[in-house]
Amino acid sequence: MADAMPLLRLAERVTICTVEGATVAGPTGEQMARALKLNGIVAETITLKPAKRGAGETILTKAGELGCDLIIKGAYTQSRLRQMIFGGTTRHILANAKLPVLMAH
């Protein structure tokens, strides 16, 4: 989020999206929204039920529904072994996004 702060300040709308069962250790969507608010950025938080194809598909579908023009996402928060065996949200978004994605690891 810190890397994206200059872009977030320019945004007309910021939506923090979490997918049930797909979160990792770190701040919740509500905690992120509070941190953004301290920086003068108003953000909406939403929690989604995962699609059959997983969290990546859920996020991309919702981004399309919302008319997003950029996805900002932390990348590769799971272990490499887990990513290799099961794939993951980051891999799915990188392979299937039809809009720009800013990722930081």
mmCIF file of N, CA and C in Angstrom:
data_model
loop_
_atom_site.group_PDB
_atom_site.id
_atom_site.type_symbol
_atom_site.label_atom_id
_atom_site.label_comp_id
_atom_site.label_asym_id
_atom_site.label_seq_id
_atom_site.Cartn_x
_atom_site.Cartn_y
_atom_site.Cartn_z
ATOM 1 N N MET A 1 0.824 -1.182 0.000
ATOM 2 C CA MET A 1 0.000 0.000 0.000
ATOM 3 C C MET A 1 0.873 1.252 0.000
ATOM 4 N N ALA A 2 1.971 1.210 0.733
ATOM 5 C CA ALA A 2 2.836 2.385 0.804
ATOM 6 C C ALA A 2 3.394 2.737 -0.570
ATOM 7 N N ASP A 3 3.764 1.724 -1.359
ATOM 8 C CA ASP A 3 4.302 1.977 -2.696
ATOM 9 C C ASP A 3 3.276 2.627 -3.611
ATOM 10 N N ALA A 4 2.009 2.369 -3.358
ATOM 11 C CA ALA A 4 0.944 2.875 -4.223
ATOM 12 C C ALA A 4 0.346 4.191 -3.738
ATOM 13 N N MET A 5 0.807 4.705 -2.625
ATOM 14 C CA MET A 5 0.201 5.896 -2.028
ATOM 15 C C MET A 5 0.056 7.075 -2.986
ATOM 16 N N PRO A 6 1.056 7.388 -3.814
ATOM 17 C CA PRO A 6 0.857 8.511 -4.743
ATOM 18 C C PRO A 6 -0.321 8.282 -5.705
ATOM 19 N N LEU A 7 -0.519 7.056 -6.158
ATOM 20 C CA LEU A 7 -1.641 6.752 -7.040
ATOM 21 C C LEU A 7 -2.961 6.764 -6.274
ATOM 22 N N LEU A 8 -2.947 6.248 -5.063
ATOM 23 C CA LEU A 8 -4.163 6.225 -4.258
ATOM 24 C C LEU A 8 -4.660 7.631 -3.957
ATOM 25 N N ARG A 9 -3.752 8.564 -3.779
ATOM 26 C CA ARG A 9 -4.150 9.955 -3.512
ATOM 27 C C ARG A 9 -4.850 10.583 -4.716
ATOM 28 N N LEU A 10 -4.567 10.093 -5.915
ATOM 29 C CA LEU A 10 -5.171 10.625 -7.131
ATOM 30 C C LEU A 10 -6.484 9.927 -7.503
ATOM 31 N N ALA A 11 -6.782 8.827 -6.853
ATOM 32 C CA ALA A 11 -7.936 8.014 -7.234
ATOM 33 C C ALA A 11 -9.259 8.703 -6.916
ATOM 34 N N GLU A 12 -10.231 8.519 -7.800
ATOM 35 C CA GLU A 12 -11.584 8.997 -7.549
ATOM 36 C C GLU A 12 -12.284 8.114 -6.528
ATOM 37 N N ARG A 13 -11.951 6.820 -6.546
ATOM 38 C CA ARG A 13 -12.578 5.862 -5.635
ATOM 39 C C ARG A 13 -11.565 4.774 -5.309
ATOM 40 N N VAL A 14 -11.531 4.359 -4.048
ATOM 41 C CA VAL A 14 -10.656 3.275 -3.606
ATOM 42 C C VAL A 14 -11.528 2.227 -2.917
ATOM 43 N N THR A 15 -11.422 0.997 -3.370
ATOM 44 C CA THR A 15 -12.153 -0.116 -2.765
ATOM 45 C C THR A 15 -11.149 -1.164 -2.318
ATOM 46 N N ILE A 16 -11.208 -1.522 -1.055
ATOM 47 C CA ILE A 16 -10.351 -2.574 -0.521
ATOM 48 C C ILE A 16 -11.170 -3.851 -0.522
ATOM 49 N N CYS A 17 -10.685 -4.828 -1.245
ATOM 50 C CA CYS A 17 -11.422 -6.062 -1.445
ATOM 51 C C CYS A 17 -10.698 -7.217 -0.779
ATOM 52 N N THR A 18 -11.413 -7.935 0.076
ATOM 53 C CA THR A 18 -10.872 -9.164 0.641
ATOM 54 C C THR A 18 -11.801 -10.307 0.247
ATOM 55 N N VAL A 19 -11.223 -11.483 0.158
ATOM 56 C CA VAL A 19 -11.974 -12.678 -0.213
ATOM 57 C C VAL A 19 -11.967 -13.626 0.976
ATOM 58 N N GLU A 20 -13.160 -14.063 1.378
ATOM 59 C CA GLU A 20 -13.269 -14.970 2.522
ATOM 60 C C GLU A 20 -12.377 -16.195 2.334
ATOM 61 N N GLY A 21 -11.615 -16.528 3.359
ATOM 62 C CA GLY A 21 -10.772 -17.710 3.331
ATOM 63 C C GLY A 21 -9.483 -17.552 2.553
ATOM 64 N N ALA A 22 -9.233 -16.386 1.990
ATOM 65 C CA ALA A 22 -8.035 -16.199 1.168
ATOM 66 C C ALA A 22 -7.087 -15.164 1.750
ATOM 67 N N THR A 23 -7.286 -14.811 3.001
ATOM 68 C CA THR A 23 -6.427 -13.798 3.594
ATOM 69 C C THR A 23 -5.217 -14.445 4.252
ATOM 70 N N VAL A 24 -4.170 -13.684 4.380
ATOM 71 C CA VAL A 24 -2.946 -14.127 5.047
ATOM 72 C C VAL A 24 -2.677 -13.172 6.205
ATOM 73 N N ALA A 25 -1.691 -13.478 7.000
ATOM 74 C CA ALA A 25 -1.359 -12.604 8.124
ATOM 75 C C ALA A 25 -1.088 -11.196 7.628
ATOM 76 N N GLY A 26 -1.604 -10.243 8.334
ATOM 77 C CA GLY A 26 -1.417 -8.848 7.958
ATOM 78 C C GLY A 26 -2.653 -8.055 8.308
ATOM 79 N N PRO A 27 -2.688 -6.799 7.920
ATOM 80 C CA PRO A 27 -3.825 -5.950 8.279
ATOM 81 C C PRO A 27 -5.114 -6.392 7.578
ATOM 82 N N THR A 28 -6.228 -6.196 8.262
ATOM 83 C CA THR A 28 -7.532 -6.467 7.669
ATOM 84 C C THR A 28 -7.893 -5.333 6.709
ATOM 85 N N GLY A 29 -8.935 -5.547 5.942
ATOM 86 C CA GLY A 29 -9.409 -4.483 5.057
ATOM 87 C C GLY A 29 -9.784 -3.232 5.827
ATOM 88 N N GLU A 30 -10.423 -3.416 6.974
ATOM 89 C CA GLU A 30 -10.823 -2.271 7.799
ATOM 90 C C GLU A 30 -9.604 -1.528 8.346
ATOM 91 N N GLN A 31 -8.577 -2.275 8.743
ATOM 92 C CA GLN A 31 -7.349 -1.634 9.224
ATOM 93 C C GLN A 31 -6.672 -0.853 8.098
ATOM 94 N N MET A 32 -6.676 -1.415 6.902
ATOM 95 C CA MET A 32 -6.095 -0.703 5.760
ATOM 96 C C MET A 32 -6.879 0.574 5.471
ATOM 97 N N ALA A 33 -8.205 0.499 5.543
ATOM 98 C CA ALA A 33 -9.037 1.680 5.295
ATOM 99 C C ALA A 33 -8.749 2.774 6.320
ATOM 100 N N ARG A 34 -8.566 2.378 7.585
ATOM 101 C CA ARG A 34 -8.235 3.364 8.613
ATOM 102 C C ARG A 34 -6.877 4.012 8.339
ATOM 103 N N ALA A 35 -5.904 3.212 7.914
ATOM 104 C CA ALA A 35 -4.582 3.766 7.606
ATOM 105 C C ALA A 35 -4.670 4.732 6.426
ATOM 106 N N LEU A 36 -5.456 4.385 5.433
ATOM 107 C CA LEU A 36 -5.629 5.297 4.297
ATOM 108 C C LEU A 36 -6.310 6.585 4.726
ATOM 109 N N LYS A 37 -7.304 6.468 5.597
ATOM 110 C CA LYS A 37 -8.022 7.654 6.076
ATOM 111 C C LYS A 37 -7.073 8.620 6.774
ATOM 112 N N LEU A 38 -6.092 8.087 7.519
ATOM 113 C CA LEU A 38 -5.097 8.943 8.167
ATOM 114 C C LEU A 38 -4.274 9.719 7.142
ATOM 115 N N ASN A 39 -4.229 9.200 5.917
ATOM 116 C CA ASN A 39 -3.505 9.866 4.828
ATOM 117 C C ASN A 39 -4.443 10.637 3.899
ATOM 118 N N GLY A 40 -5.672 10.859 4.360
ATOM 119 C CA GLY A 40 -6.615 11.658 3.591
ATOM 120 C C GLY A 40 -7.298 10.920 2.447
ATOM 121 N N ILE A 41 -7.282 9.593 2.479
ATOM 122 C CA ILE A 41 -7.875 8.800 1.411
ATOM 123 C C ILE A 41 -9.055 8.017 1.973
ATOM 124 N N VAL A 42 -10.231 8.225 1.407
ATOM 125 C CA VAL A 42 -11.415 7.497 1.831
ATOM 126 C C VAL A 42 -11.496 6.217 1.018
ATOM 127 N N ALA A 43 -11.670 5.087 1.704
ATOM 128 C CA ALA A 43 -11.737 3.801 1.022
ATOM 129 C C ALA A 43 -12.925 3.002 1.536
ATOM 130 N N GLU A 44 -13.588 2.339 0.621
ATOM 131 C CA GLU A 44 -14.668 1.418 0.956
ATOM 132 C C GLU A 44 -14.055 0.029 1.112
ATOM 133 N N THR A 45 -14.567 -0.763 2.041
ATOM 134 C CA THR A 45 -14.104 -2.148 2.185
ATOM 135 C C THR A 45 -15.243 -3.093 1.830
ATOM 136 N N ILE A 46 -14.898 -4.156 1.114
ATOM 137 C CA ILE A 46 -15.870 -5.192 0.802
ATOM 138 C C ILE A 46 -15.218 -6.555 1.012
ATOM 139 N N THR A 47 -16.011 -7.505 1.456
ATOM 140 C CA THR A 47 -15.549 -8.881 1.615
ATOM 141 C C THR A 47 -16.410 -9.749 0.712
ATOM 142 N N LEU A 48 -15.755 -10.558 -0.104
ATOM 143 C CA LEU A 48 -16.449 -11.363 -1.097
ATOM 144 C C LEU A 48 -16.344 -12.843 -0.792
ATOM 145 N N LYS A 49 -17.329 -13.588 -1.201
ATOM 146 C CA LYS A 49 -17.262 -15.048 -1.145
ATOM 147 C C LYS A 49 -16.447 -15.501 -2.346
ATOM 148 N N PRO A 50 -15.574 -16.497 -2.187
ATOM 149 C CA PRO A 50 -14.722 -16.912 -3.304
ATOM 150 C C PRO A 50 -15.511 -17.586 -4.427
ATOM 151 N N ALA A 51 -15.092 -17.322 -5.644
ATOM 152 C CA ALA A 51 -15.651 -17.995 -6.812
ATOM 153 C C ALA A 51 -15.088 -19.416 -6.862
ATOM 154 N N LYS A 52 -15.668 -20.249 -7.698
ATOM 155 C CA LYS A 52 -15.206 -21.635 -7.827
ATOM 156 C C LYS A 52 -13.732 -21.704 -8.214
ATOM 157 N N ARG A 53 -13.259 -20.747 -8.992
ATOM 158 C CA ARG A 53 -11.871 -20.763 -9.453
ATOM 159 C C ARG A 53 -10.924 -20.087 -8.475
ATOM 160 N N GLY A 54 -11.423 -19.568 -7.361
ATOM 161 C CA GLY A 54 -10.546 -19.030 -6.338
ATOM 162 C C GLY A 54 -10.581 -17.521 -6.196
ATOM 163 N N ALA A 55 -9.710 -17.048 -5.303
ATOM 164 C CA ALA A 55 -9.680 -15.636 -4.943
ATOM 165 C C ALA A 55 -9.275 -14.740 -6.110
ATOM 166 N N GLY A 56 -8.333 -15.193 -6.929
ATOM 167 C CA GLY A 56 -7.905 -14.380 -8.066
ATOM 168 C C GLY A 56 -9.051 -14.080 -9.014
ATOM 169 N N GLU A 57 -9.818 -15.104 -9.340
ATOM 170 C CA GLU A 57 -10.978 -14.926 -10.218
ATOM 171 C C GLU A 57 -12.014 -14.020 -9.562
ATOM 172 N N THR A 58 -12.219 -14.185 -8.269
ATOM 173 C CA THR A 58 -13.173 -13.354 -7.537
ATOM 174 C C THR A 58 -12.771 -11.886 -7.612
ATOM 175 N N ILE A 59 -11.505 -11.610 -7.398
ATOM 176 C CA ILE A 59 -11.018 -10.226 -7.434
ATOM 177 C C ILE A 59 -11.147 -9.636 -8.835
ATOM 178 N N LEU A 60 -10.746 -10.383 -9.850
ATOM 179 C CA LEU A 60 -10.835 -9.865 -11.217
ATOM 180 C C LEU A 60 -12.276 -9.625 -11.641
ATOM 181 N N THR A 61 -13.175 -10.524 -11.255
ATOM 182 C CA THR A 61 -14.587 -10.347 -11.591
ATOM 183 C C THR A 61 -15.138 -9.093 -10.934
ATOM 184 N N LYS A 62 -14.844 -8.899 -9.650
ATOM 185 C CA LYS A 62 -15.342 -7.724 -8.936
ATOM 186 C C LYS A 62 -14.734 -6.440 -9.497
ATOM 187 N N ALA A 63 -13.460 -6.480 -9.854
ATOM 188 C CA ALA A 63 -12.816 -5.301 -10.446
ATOM 189 C C ALA A 63 -13.534 -4.910 -11.738
ATOM 190 N N GLY A 64 -13.912 -5.904 -12.533
ATOM 191 C CA GLY A 64 -14.664 -5.625 -13.756
ATOM 192 C C GLY A 64 -16.025 -5.036 -13.459
ATOM 193 N N GLU A 65 -16.724 -5.597 -12.484
ATOM 194 C CA GLU A 65 -18.042 -5.087 -12.104
ATOM 195 C C GLU A 65 -17.976 -3.647 -11.612
ATOM 196 N N LEU A 66 -16.922 -3.324 -10.883
ATOM 197 C CA LEU A 66 -16.769 -1.974 -10.335
ATOM 198 C C LEU A 66 -16.227 -0.976 -11.355
ATOM 199 N N GLY A 67 -15.758 -1.469 -12.498
ATOM 200 C CA GLY A 67 -15.174 -0.577 -13.497
ATOM 201 C C GLY A 67 -13.802 -0.069 -13.088
ATOM 202 N N CYS A 68 -13.063 -0.874 -12.348
ATOM 203 C CA CYS A 68 -11.733 -0.462 -11.881
ATOM 204 C C CYS A 68 -10.788 -0.269 -13.066
ATOM 205 N N ASP A 69 -9.856 0.654 -12.907
ATOM 206 C CA ASP A 69 -8.841 0.837 -13.942
ATOM 207 C C ASP A 69 -7.445 0.458 -13.455
ATOM 208 N N LEU A 70 -7.344 -0.014 -12.203
ATOM 209 C CA LEU A 70 -6.068 -0.465 -11.654
ATOM 210 C C LEU A 70 -6.341 -1.360 -10.453
ATOM 211 N N ILE A 71 -5.592 -2.454 -10.358
ATOM 212 C CA ILE A 71 -5.599 -3.287 -9.159
ATOM 213 C C ILE A 71 -4.249 -3.097 -8.479
ATOM 214 N N ILE A 72 -4.286 -2.833 -7.187
ATOM 215 C CA ILE A 72 -3.065 -2.731 -6.385
ATOM 216 C C ILE A 72 -3.093 -3.920 -5.440
ATOM 217 N N LYS A 73 -2.014 -4.703 -5.446
ATOM 218 C CA LYS A 73 -2.033 -5.965 -4.711
ATOM 219 C C LYS A 73 -0.664 -6.311 -4.173
ATOM 220 N N GLY A 74 -0.631 -6.797 -2.949
ATOM 221 C CA GLY A 74 0.586 -7.416 -2.436
ATOM 222 C C GLY A 74 0.785 -8.720 -3.187
ATOM 223 N N ALA A 75 2.010 -9.160 -3.328
ATOM 224 C CA ALA A 75 2.275 -10.335 -4.167
ATOM 225 C C ALA A 75 3.018 -11.421 -3.408
ATOM 226 N N TYR A 76 2.656 -12.651 -3.716
ATOM 227 C CA TYR A 76 3.348 -13.844 -3.227
ATOM 228 C C TYR A 76 3.503 -13.861 -1.719
ATOM 229 N N THR A 77 2.363 -13.828 -1.025
ATOM 230 C CA THR A 77 2.398 -13.883 0.438
ATOM 231 C C THR A 77 2.388 -15.309 0.961
ATOM 232 N N GLN A 78 2.115 -16.290 0.088
ATOM 233 C CA GLN A 78 2.168 -17.698 0.485
ATOM 234 C C GLN A 78 3.568 -18.233 0.209
ATOM 235 N N SER A 79 3.870 -19.398 0.788
ATOM 236 C CA SER A 79 5.176 -19.997 0.552
ATOM 237 C C SER A 79 5.325 -20.387 -0.919
ATOM 238 N N ARG A 80 6.556 -20.458 -1.385
ATOM 239 C CA ARG A 80 6.802 -20.845 -2.779
ATOM 240 C C ARG A 80 6.310 -22.246 -3.072
ATOM 241 N N LEU A 81 6.469 -23.157 -2.113
ATOM 242 C CA LEU A 81 6.002 -24.530 -2.315
ATOM 243 C C LEU A 81 4.485 -24.550 -2.505
ATOM 244 N N ARG A 82 3.781 -23.850 -1.654
ATOM 245 C CA ARG A 82 2.311 -23.789 -1.784
ATOM 246 C C ARG A 82 1.919 -23.178 -3.122
ATOM 247 N N GLN A 83 2.602 -22.103 -3.531
ATOM 248 C CA GLN A 83 2.322 -21.478 -4.831
ATOM 249 C C GLN A 83 2.539 -22.472 -5.966
ATOM 250 N N MET A 84 3.636 -23.233 -5.902
ATOM 251 C CA MET A 84 3.951 -24.187 -6.969
ATOM 252 C C MET A 84 2.899 -25.288 -7.060
ATOM 253 N N ILE A 85 2.443 -25.770 -5.929
ATOM 254 C CA ILE A 85 1.503 -26.889 -5.919
ATOM 255 C C ILE A 85 0.080 -26.434 -6.234
ATOM 256 N N PHE A 86 -0.369 -25.403 -5.572
ATOM 257 C CA PHE A 86 -1.769 -25.001 -5.669
ATOM 258 C C PHE A 86 -2.013 -23.789 -6.569
ATOM 259 N N GLY A 87 -0.952 -23.146 -7.015
ATOM 260 C CA GLY A 87 -1.153 -21.882 -7.719
ATOM 261 C C GLY A 87 -1.445 -20.824 -6.681
ATOM 262 N N GLY A 88 -2.071 -19.768 -7.056
ATOM 263 C CA GLY A 88 -2.393 -18.756 -6.064
ATOM 264 C C GLY A 88 -3.034 -17.550 -6.702
ATOM 265 N N THR A 89 -3.475 -16.665 -5.836
ATOM 266 C CA THR A 89 -4.153 -15.454 -6.274
ATOM 267 C C THR A 89 -3.249 -14.611 -7.161
ATOM 268 N N THR A 90 -2.012 -14.412 -6.742
ATOM 269 C CA THR A 90 -1.086 -13.590 -7.516
ATOM 270 C C THR A 90 -0.874 -14.167 -8.906
ATOM 271 N N ARG A 91 -0.612 -15.447 -8.990
ATOM 272 C CA ARG A 91 -0.384 -16.092 -10.286
ATOM 273 C C ARG A 91 -1.613 -15.939 -11.191
ATOM 274 N N HIS A 92 -2.795 -16.151 -10.615
ATOM 275 C CA HIS A 92 -4.017 -16.055 -11.412
ATOM 276 C C HIS A 92 -4.209 -14.634 -11.940
ATOM 277 N N ILE A 93 -4.010 -13.658 -11.081
ATOM 278 C CA ILE A 93 -4.196 -12.264 -11.511
ATOM 279 C C ILE A 93 -3.174 -11.889 -12.573
ATOM 280 N N LEU A 94 -1.920 -12.271 -12.382
ATOM 281 C CA LEU A 94 -0.904 -11.968 -13.396
ATOM 282 C C LEU A 94 -1.242 -12.595 -14.745
ATOM 283 N N ALA A 95 -1.771 -13.793 -14.735
ATOM 284 C CA ALA A 95 -2.066 -14.516 -15.979
ATOM 285 C C ALA A 95 -3.348 -14.061 -16.647
ATOM 286 N N ASN A 96 -4.281 -13.466 -15.894
ATOM 287 C CA ASN A 96 -5.612 -13.229 -16.444
ATOM 288 C C ASN A 96 -6.111 -11.790 -16.397
ATOM 289 N N ALA A 97 -5.392 -10.880 -15.765
ATOM 290 C CA ALA A 97 -5.867 -9.514 -15.647
ATOM 291 C C ALA A 97 -5.969 -8.834 -17.014
ATOM 292 N N LYS A 98 -7.051 -8.094 -17.186
ATOM 293 C CA LYS A 98 -7.246 -7.329 -18.409
ATOM 294 C C LYS A 98 -7.116 -5.832 -18.148
ATOM 295 N N LEU A 99 -6.598 -5.504 -16.963
ATOM 296 C CA LEU A 99 -6.362 -4.119 -16.583
ATOM 297 C C LEU A 99 -4.996 -4.075 -15.896
ATOM 298 N N PRO A 100 -4.412 -2.903 -15.760
ATOM 299 C CA PRO A 100 -3.106 -2.813 -15.122
ATOM 300 C C PRO A 100 -3.146 -3.296 -13.668
ATOM 301 N N VAL A 101 -2.044 -3.919 -13.256
ATOM 302 C CA VAL A 101 -1.908 -4.408 -11.880
ATOM 303 C C VAL A 101 -0.582 -3.900 -11.327
ATOM 304 N N LEU A 102 -0.639 -3.271 -10.170
ATOM 305 C CA LEU A 102 0.568 -2.844 -9.470
ATOM 306 C C LEU A 102 0.746 -3.785 -8.299
ATOM 307 N N MET A 103 1.859 -4.509 -8.299
ATOM 308 C CA MET A 103 2.130 -5.470 -7.235
ATOM 309 C C MET A 103 3.435 -5.113 -6.545
ATOM 310 N N ALA A 104 3.468 -5.420 -5.252
ATOM 311 C CA ALA A 104 4.697 -5.240 -4.477
ATOM 312 C C ALA A 104 4.869 -6.454 -3.587
ATOM 313 N N HIS A 105 6.103 -6.858 -3.413
ATOM 314 C CA HIS A 105 6.410 -8.023 -2.563
ATOM 315 C C HIS A 105 7.437 -7.612 -1.536
#
